[in-house]
Amino acid sequence: MSLSKIATNDMHGEKSAYFDGWKAYDRNPFHPKKNPNGVIQMGLAENQLSFDLIEGWIIKNPVASICTPQGISQFKDVANFQDYHGLAQFRKGVAKFMGKARGDRVKFDPDRIIMAGGATGANEMIMFCLADPGEAFLVPSPYYPAFDRDLRWRTRVKILPVECNKSNNFQITKQALEDAYQKAQEQNIKVKGLIITNPSNPLGTTMKRETLKSLVSFINEKNIHLVADEIYAATVFSSPQFVSVAEVMKEVECNPNLIHIVYSLSKDLGLPGLRVGIVYSYNDDVVSCGRKMSSFGLVSSQTQHLIASMLSDDEFVDNFLVESSKRLGKRHKIFTEGLAEVGIKCLESNAGLFVWMNLQHLLKQHTLEGEMELWHVIIQDVKLNVSPGSSFHSSEPGWFRVCFANMDEDTVHVALNRIKKFVGNSQEEGEAAPAKAKRWKNSNALRLSFSSRIYDETVMAPTMIMSSPHSPMPHSPLVRART
Amino acid sequence: MGYMCNQQTQLLSKIATDNGHGENSPYFDGWKAYDSDPYHRIENPTGVIQMGLAENQLSFDIIEEWLLKNPKASICTVEGMSEFRDIAIYQDYHGLTEFRNAVAKFMGKVRGDRVVYDPNRIIMSGGATGAHELVTFCLADPDDAFLVPTPYYPGFDRDLRWRTGVQLLPVDCESSNDFKITRKALEAAYEKAQEEKIRVKGLLITNPSNPLGTVLDLETLKSIVTFVNEKNIHLISDEIYAGTVFGSPGFISVSEIIEEMECNRDLIHIVYSLSKDMGFPGFRVGIVYSYNDDVVNVGRKMSSFGLVSTQTQHLIASMLSDDEFVENFISKNSEKLSTRYKRFSSGLYKAGIRCLESNAGLFFWMDLRRLLKEPTADAEMALWRLIINKVKLNVSPGLSFHCSEPGWFRVCFANMDDETMEVALERIRSFVRKEVSAKRQRWQDNLKVRLSFGRLDDPHMRSPHSPMPQSPLVRART
């Protein structure tokens, strides 16, 4: 008996050529002692730099757990609690944390906090609330690959990319938005909203205040929704300061019913396993409906209880935010300076857990094929699993997203050394270019099995959906910096 | 600012603005009554007692004892902290191996080890709520339908239909044969769908049953499996109450049946959860177990929308890997449910109230037909309001479960302590005494009240399991 259409299409995004990187890592994962020549995982945007702060706090606060002798008296009540409003202290703790991550420039209302199954569940849920099947959301590219699945798969909503390119450092322009909107009109596709990620994945940049204001004006004019995925809000490590849509709303004429924020603790706190997804909406109807929908992906009450305790501790939170930011900044500096030493530039960034690395000068051809070729070499020869820009629907080849916060410092240096060596070799070989080209072409490791439809002018072809580096792979191991 | 409501509703999706969530229903009255006046032994002894929540609160002590002896089960204890970061960072949708192993083992033990479950077929989801939605998304397209025997858990209306666009078609079961699912009723429902050009993709059963508290007998199960095979449609067996069986006959799972008869296994799927058997609804441990490889494959990818928190996976993995604990838990839990059931049912019997004979679940299916002014939906609502407002018990009226006959009520018995149970029983006894004599009086006075027959299949029945807008931290207040 057949399954549903949803079950048999490829919208989950995992049938893609980009698996090669993951497979290479899976087969041969780096370990400083056991496998120093293995592939280093630089495709996972995880924040592993501040666990000690959290662990230290937990040990000092046994009441945060319902399993300790100090916390066990709460076990029954918590284990039994399935109210989709969530524990009041949880909502308060999250609302307060969100405010602090924005320097207390904004206050969030705990009653507008809705739980979801991670940001994955949150993004899907907000789509279910705002758009019908066949309707569309505009998404500036490059964007997080799993949006293709999270926003579209079961909702059947369409995504229409808004192209951004390096000419202006990938900023979103009013022109690009208008063009995308117009195109949709011409194709009779109803646009219900715009979804932005700020700070950006994969760019690692925070949006300028002016840009954000212009986006808010745009959506107001068109009477469409704005969903701001602010999952990296507290990963900002240098200026300019993060400006949230929550702040801009106060400065620009805006219908608050159009404004929604998606959030999670996966990046800022480094706790993706705990599945703490949040939808925050200024629209009362969305709050009401979203809350009912949250039943499909509530946060475990055991976890709610832990998070509530942790985030209610102002001293801990204030210290964490400062320290985490410092560590990310330091790591970013080490990495980008190391790259700069060998002439590799990255987009200037001040947030996120990755850099947007420019390897256009290393491409043999300035095409998608060229990028894929280079990518395969990086995986097979340099032994780094990085993410090619095309997987983020980048409109120009040669960019790679490289994560730096999911490993220890030693591993960062190993990775940098490998890159330096590779670039050095490339420069030597640059003189013997034809031979090199032949070598690359003959390499068995290269599998150019993608579709060229990625640059199709029309809506993104479903077969090019990149599986999310954040989403588990079929054989993804317990991925962690192995120290 | 000039942005008004009518423009507002167009802003949202159809799903957001229809009533598919099922909460716009008159059945809220019971919840509101409880919320505004909750019973407390000392602080509010005349308040409303919550008997509409199918929770298992009887065995927490066994669990708490185990937790104190096994600090490594938590990633927050001194002993367990070394695992914290690995667990907190793990977001693989396969789930922790030890979690899947432990859940598979538990499922087997709950079935007396008559079946062995394969950990690689275990898929996580956001509670049984998420599990049902996930299975539906995998098996059916919008406007396709599942058959569901009545009476059934009201939350199905939301879980299987709301965001999926799939329909639910009732298979009528009647009190005349103790609400058994007959081949005839299945065929009739299937035929009706054919006539209306609705494509039936599967049959959903709950075994043990909610709200009946009964288990499916061997013959019925076999006939169901035969039916789905003949029609080549899926069978989803919600076995969420598998571990709440406290008397004979024993529980037979669909997993056992398929070992004994010819069956296309690609049609068989189980939904499970730890909410009822262990009493952990807050932990959102929903499971889909499918014998269909494609469903496992795609379901696993879909589970990203509702994975179980790894903190909880780790706790459950530890707990359910402890064979001694599990065996002890299953047997003690069953004993406690049995004791509670016997006390309650004998109390009801003495009050002259009949219940469907049952041996599982966390509730009774109480027969109050003779207390109805007449056998109509309105009369059931009237009686229900009386029970809430005068007797001060929040019970669940049968029509909210799409029961084909008025007068039945589901009454939960495992979500309170012994004292509260006695108070509830006393209130029921006293109510029945008054009602019976009042009814006699009415007959004698020859009063005739003709009420129109209400809608029996309001599609918007609210689930008693689903949290209410103002639902408090609901727990027996002792």
mmCIF file of N, CA and C in Angstrom, chain A residues 63-135:
data_model
loop_
_atom_site.group_PDB
_atom_site.id
_atom_site.type_symbol
_atom_site.label_atom_id
_atom_site.label_comp_id
_atom_site.label_asym_id
_atom_site.label_seq_id
_atom_site.Cartn_x
_atom_site.Cartn_y
_atom_site.Cartn_z
ATOM 1 N N VAL A 63 18.923 21.740 42.618
ATOM 2 C CA VAL A 63 17.463 21.834 42.572
ATOM 3 C C VAL A 63 16.952 22.000 41.135
ATOM 4 N N ALA A 64 17.870 22.323 40.238
ATOM 5 C CA ALA A 64 17.478 22.500 38.831
ATOM 6 C C ALA A 64 17.128 21.165 38.177
ATOM 7 N N SER A 65 17.582 20.097 38.819
ATOM 8 C CA SER A 65 17.293 18.768 38.277
ATOM 9 C C SER A 65 16.215 18.124 39.131
ATOM 10 N N ILE A 66 15.324 17.359 38.493
ATOM 11 C CA ILE A 66 14.285 16.683 39.262
ATOM 12 C C ILE A 66 14.754 15.296 39.695
ATOM 13 N N CYS A 67 16.036 15.013 39.426
ATOM 14 C CA CYS A 67 16.540 13.684 39.748
ATOM 15 C C CYS A 67 17.492 13.671 40.926
ATOM 16 N N THR A 68 17.898 14.863 41.376
ATOM 17 C CA THR A 68 18.814 14.920 42.522
ATOM 18 C C THR A 68 18.016 14.799 43.813
ATOM 19 N N PRO A 69 18.700 14.443 44.915
ATOM 20 C CA PRO A 69 17.995 14.399 46.195
ATOM 21 C C PRO A 69 17.339 15.749 46.516
ATOM 22 N N GLN A 70 18.017 16.818 46.118
ATOM 23 C CA GLN A 70 17.471 18.148 46.399
ATOM 24 C C GLN A 70 16.278 18.489 45.516
ATOM 25 N N GLY A 71 16.233 17.891 44.340
ATOM 26 C CA GLY A 71 15.175 18.269 43.395
ATOM 27 C C GLY A 71 14.058 17.268 43.268
ATOM 28 N N ILE A 72 14.237 16.090 43.850
ATOM 29 C CA ILE A 72 13.294 14.985 43.615
ATOM 30 C C ILE A 72 11.865 15.268 44.058
ATOM 31 N N SER A 73 11.728 16.171 45.012
ATOM 32 C CA SER A 73 10.356 16.441 45.472
ATOM 33 C C SER A 73 9.512 17.061 44.370
ATOM 34 N N GLN A 74 10.163 17.585 43.360
ATOM 35 C CA GLN A 74 9.435 18.185 42.242
ATOM 36 C C GLN A 74 9.155 17.191 41.127
ATOM 37 N N PHE A 75 9.748 16.005 41.241
ATOM 38 C CA PHE A 75 9.692 15.059 40.134
ATOM 39 C C PHE A 75 8.267 14.807 39.642
ATOM 40 N N LYS A 76 7.426 14.450 40.566
ATOM 41 C CA LYS A 76 6.058 14.073 40.215
ATOM 42 C C LYS A 76 5.320 15.189 39.468
ATOM 43 N N ASP A 77 5.344 16.378 40.060
ATOM 44 C CA ASP A 77 4.634 17.495 39.453
ATOM 45 C C ASP A 77 5.170 17.797 38.062
ATOM 46 N N VAL A 78 6.481 17.765 37.924
ATOM 47 C CA VAL A 78 7.074 18.096 36.639
ATOM 48 C C VAL A 78 6.801 16.987 35.612
ATOM 49 N N ALA A 79 6.989 15.743 36.014
ATOM 50 C CA ALA A 79 6.785 14.627 35.083
ATOM 51 C C ALA A 79 5.341 14.564 34.594
ATOM 52 N N ASN A 80 4.438 15.059 35.418
ATOM 53 C CA ASN A 80 3.027 14.995 35.101
ATOM 54 C C ASN A 80 2.526 16.193 34.297
ATOM 55 N N PHE A 81 3.369 17.219 34.212
ATOM 56 C CA PHE A 81 2.914 18.482 33.646
ATOM 57 C C PHE A 81 3.005 18.482 32.121
ATOM 58 N N GLN A 82 1.846 18.521 31.435
ATOM 59 C CA GLN A 82 1.873 18.515 29.973
ATOM 60 C C GLN A 82 1.105 19.686 29.364
ATOM 61 N N ASP A 83 0.877 20.672 30.160
ATOM 62 C CA ASP A 83 0.145 21.853 29.710
ATOM 63 C C ASP A 83 0.935 22.578 28.630
ATOM 64 N N TYR A 84 0.290 22.860 27.526
ATOM 65 C CA TYR A 84 1.011 23.475 26.423
ATOM 66 C C TYR A 84 1.384 24.939 26.664
ATOM 67 N N HIS A 85 0.971 25.480 27.771
ATOM 68 C CA HIS A 85 1.468 26.819 28.115
ATOM 69 C C HIS A 85 2.923 26.728 28.553
ATOM 70 N N GLY A 86 3.314 25.530 28.997
ATOM 71 C CA GLY A 86 4.665 25.398 29.531
ATOM 72 C C GLY A 86 4.729 25.896 30.960
ATOM 73 N N LEU A 87 5.758 25.478 31.679
ATOM 74 C CA LEU A 87 5.928 25.931 33.061
ATOM 75 C C LEU A 87 6.082 27.448 33.039
ATOM 76 N N ALA A 88 5.394 28.114 33.948
ATOM 77 C CA ALA A 88 5.447 29.575 33.962
ATOM 78 C C ALA A 88 6.884 30.065 34.129
ATOM 79 N N GLN A 89 7.635 29.376 34.995
ATOM 80 C CA GLN A 89 9.026 29.826 35.217
ATOM 81 C C GLN A 89 9.870 29.617 33.971
ATOM 82 N N PHE A 90 9.503 28.617 33.170
ATOM 83 C CA PHE A 90 10.240 28.384 31.927
ATOM 84 C C PHE A 90 10.042 29.556 30.988
ATOM 85 N N ARG A 91 8.784 29.934 30.829
ATOM 86 C CA ARG A 91 8.505 31.040 29.909
ATOM 87 C C ARG A 91 9.145 32.334 30.401
ATOM 88 N N LYS A 92 9.096 32.516 31.705
ATOM 89 C CA LYS A 92 9.690 33.754 32.247
ATOM 90 C C LYS A 92 11.188 33.734 32.032
ATOM 91 N N GLY A 93 11.803 32.577 32.292
ATOM 92 C CA GLY A 93 13.250 32.452 32.148
ATOM 93 C C GLY A 93 13.684 32.708 30.718
ATOM 94 N N VAL A 94 12.961 32.144 29.772
ATOM 95 C CA VAL A 94 13.310 32.322 28.358
ATOM 96 C C VAL A 94 13.101 33.770 27.931
ATOM 97 N N ALA A 95 11.987 34.364 28.349
ATOM 98 C CA ALA A 95 11.707 35.753 27.975
ATOM 99 C C ALA A 95 12.800 36.674 28.509
ATOM 100 N N LYS A 96 13.215 36.396 29.725
ATOM 101 C CA LYS A 96 14.253 37.230 30.331
ATOM 102 C C LYS A 96 15.574 37.057 29.598
ATOM 103 N N PHE A 97 15.898 35.806 29.245
ATOM 104 C CA PHE A 97 17.148 35.522 28.539
ATOM 105 C C PHE A 97 17.166 36.221 27.188
ATOM 106 N N MET A 98 16.049 36.154 26.503
ATOM 107 C CA MET A 98 15.963 36.799 25.198
ATOM 108 C C MET A 98 16.201 38.304 25.329
ATOM 109 N N GLY A 99 15.672 38.872 26.396
ATOM 110 C CA GLY A 99 15.885 40.301 26.630
ATOM 111 C C GLY A 99 17.354 40.605 26.891
ATOM 112 N N LYS A 100 17.936 39.790 27.744
ATOM 113 C CA LYS A 100 19.352 40.019 28.085
ATOM 114 C C LYS A 100 20.251 39.843 26.869
ATOM 115 N N ALA A 101 19.923 38.896 25.991
ATOM 116 C CA ALA A 101 20.728 38.685 24.789
ATOM 117 C C ALA A 101 20.642 39.905 23.875
ATOM 118 N N ARG A 102 19.680 40.761 24.127
ATOM 119 C CA ARG A 102 19.540 41.989 23.359
ATOM 120 C C ARG A 102 19.861 43.181 24.250
ATOM 121 N N GLY A 103 20.747 42.941 25.187
ATOM 122 C CA GLY A 103 21.212 44.017 26.054
ATOM 123 C C GLY A 103 20.125 44.694 26.844
ATOM 124 N N ASP A 104 19.039 43.969 27.096
ATOM 125 C CA ASP A 104 17.893 44.553 27.807
ATOM 126 C C ASP A 104 17.335 45.793 27.113
ATOM 127 N N ARG A 105 17.557 45.878 25.794
ATOM 128 C CA ARG A 105 16.994 47.008 25.046
ATOM 129 C C ARG A 105 15.522 46.730 24.713
ATOM 130 N N VAL A 106 15.162 45.463 24.862
ATOM 131 C CA VAL A 106 13.768 45.068 24.609
ATOM 132 C C VAL A 106 13.316 44.180 25.743
ATOM 133 N N LYS A 107 12.020 44.226 25.974
ATOM 134 C CA LYS A 107 11.473 43.323 26.972
ATOM 135 C C LYS A 107 10.536 42.344 26.267
ATOM 136 N N PHE A 108 10.660 41.068 26.608
ATOM 137 C CA PHE A 108 9.773 40.077 26.002
ATOM 138 C C PHE A 108 8.721 39.619 27.002
ATOM 139 N N ASP A 109 7.527 39.408 26.503
ATOM 140 C CA ASP A 109 6.387 39.021 27.329
ATOM 141 C C ASP A 109 6.302 37.498 27.418
ATOM 142 N N PRO A 110 6.433 36.939 28.609
ATOM 143 C CA PRO A 110 6.391 35.473 28.741
ATOM 144 C C PRO A 110 5.128 34.844 28.152
ATOM 145 N N ASP A 111 4.057 35.597 28.100
ATOM 146 C CA ASP A 111 2.820 35.027 27.576
ATOM 147 C C ASP A 111 2.801 34.919 26.057
ATOM 148 N N ARG A 112 3.841 35.437 25.434
ATOM 149 C CA ARG A 112 3.905 35.306 23.979
ATOM 150 C C ARG A 112 4.901 34.217 23.574
ATOM 151 N N ILE A 113 5.436 33.544 24.567
ATOM 152 C CA ILE A 113 6.411 32.485 24.292
ATOM 153 C C ILE A 113 5.681 31.178 24.021
ATOM 154 N N ILE A 114 5.932 30.586 22.853
ATOM 155 C CA ILE A 114 5.322 29.304 22.494
ATOM 156 C C ILE A 114 6.436 28.289 22.292
ATOM 157 N N MET A 115 6.246 27.100 22.808
ATOM 158 C CA MET A 115 7.277 26.067 22.655
ATOM 159 C C MET A 115 7.137 25.342 21.320
ATOM 160 N N ALA A 116 8.266 24.781 20.878
ATOM 161 C CA ALA A 116 8.245 23.974 19.656
ATOM 162 C C ALA A 116 9.386 22.976 19.723
ATOM 163 N N GLY A 117 9.339 21.981 18.842
ATOM 164 C CA GLY A 117 10.361 20.944 18.807
ATOM 165 C C GLY A 117 11.649 21.454 18.189
ATOM 166 N N GLY A 118 12.418 22.212 18.983
ATOM 167 C CA GLY A 118 13.619 22.822 18.422
ATOM 168 C C GLY A 118 13.234 23.920 17.440
ATOM 169 N N ALA A 119 14.234 24.600 16.896
ATOM 170 C CA ALA A 119 13.962 25.642 15.900
ATOM 171 C C ALA A 119 13.363 24.987 14.652
ATOM 172 N N THR A 120 13.715 23.728 14.433
ATOM 173 C CA THR A 120 13.161 22.948 13.327
ATOM 174 C C THR A 120 11.635 22.940 13.423
ATOM 175 N N GLY A 121 11.142 22.577 14.584
ATOM 176 C CA GLY A 121 9.702 22.558 14.808
ATOM 177 C C GLY A 121 9.097 23.952 14.810
ATOM 178 N N ALA A 122 9.847 24.922 15.322
ATOM 179 C CA ALA A 122 9.352 26.295 15.396
ATOM 180 C C ALA A 122 9.148 26.868 13.997
ATOM 181 N N ASN A 123 10.129 26.660 13.129
ATOM 182 C CA ASN A 123 10.013 27.184 11.766
ATOM 183 C C ASN A 123 8.844 26.536 11.028
ATOM 184 N N GLU A 124 8.673 25.239 11.228
ATOM 185 C CA GLU A 124 7.555 24.574 10.569
ATOM 186 C C GLU A 124 6.225 25.089 11.119
ATOM 187 N N MET A 125 6.181 25.243 12.424
ATOM 188 C CA MET A 125 4.933 25.658 13.046
ATOM 189 C C MET A 125 4.496 27.035 12.599
ATOM 190 N N ILE A 126 5.428 27.956 12.513
ATOM 191 C CA ILE A 126 5.041 29.312 12.130
ATOM 192 C C ILE A 126 4.524 29.330 10.694
ATOM 193 N N MET A 127 5.074 28.458 9.857
ATOM 194 C CA MET A 127 4.558 28.347 8.491
ATOM 195 C C MET A 127 3.125 27.835 8.479
ATOM 196 N N PHE A 128 2.881 26.814 9.280
ATOM 197 C CA PHE A 128 1.529 26.261 9.358
ATOM 198 C C PHE A 128 0.533 27.331 9.795
ATOM 199 N N CYS A 129 0.996 28.257 10.624
ATOM 200 C CA CYS A 129 0.098 29.316 11.117
ATOM 201 C C CYS A 129 -0.128 30.416 10.096
ATOM 202 N N LEU A 130 0.881 30.659 9.275
ATOM 203 C CA LEU A 130 0.804 31.851 8.435
ATOM 204 C C LEU A 130 0.469 31.602 6.967
ATOM 205 N N ALA A 131 0.754 30.418 6.472
ATOM 206 C CA ALA A 131 0.590 30.197 5.029
ATOM 207 C C ALA A 131 -0.134 28.910 4.701
ATOM 208 N N ASP A 132 -0.892 28.955 3.608
ATOM 209 C CA ASP A 132 -1.565 27.763 3.108
ATOM 210 C C ASP A 132 -0.659 27.059 2.099
ATOM 211 N N PRO A 133 -0.950 25.779 1.799
ATOM 212 C CA PRO A 133 -0.175 25.090 0.767
ATOM 213 C C PRO A 133 -0.171 25.888 -0.530
ATOM 214 N N GLY A 134 0.978 25.962 -1.153
ATOM 215 C CA GLY A 134 1.061 26.685 -2.418
ATOM 216 C C GLY A 134 1.431 28.146 -2.250
ATOM 217 N N GLU A 135 1.234 28.678 -1.033
ATOM 218 C CA GLU A 135 1.635 30.075 -0.813
ATOM 219 C C GLU A 135 3.137 30.100 -0.551
#
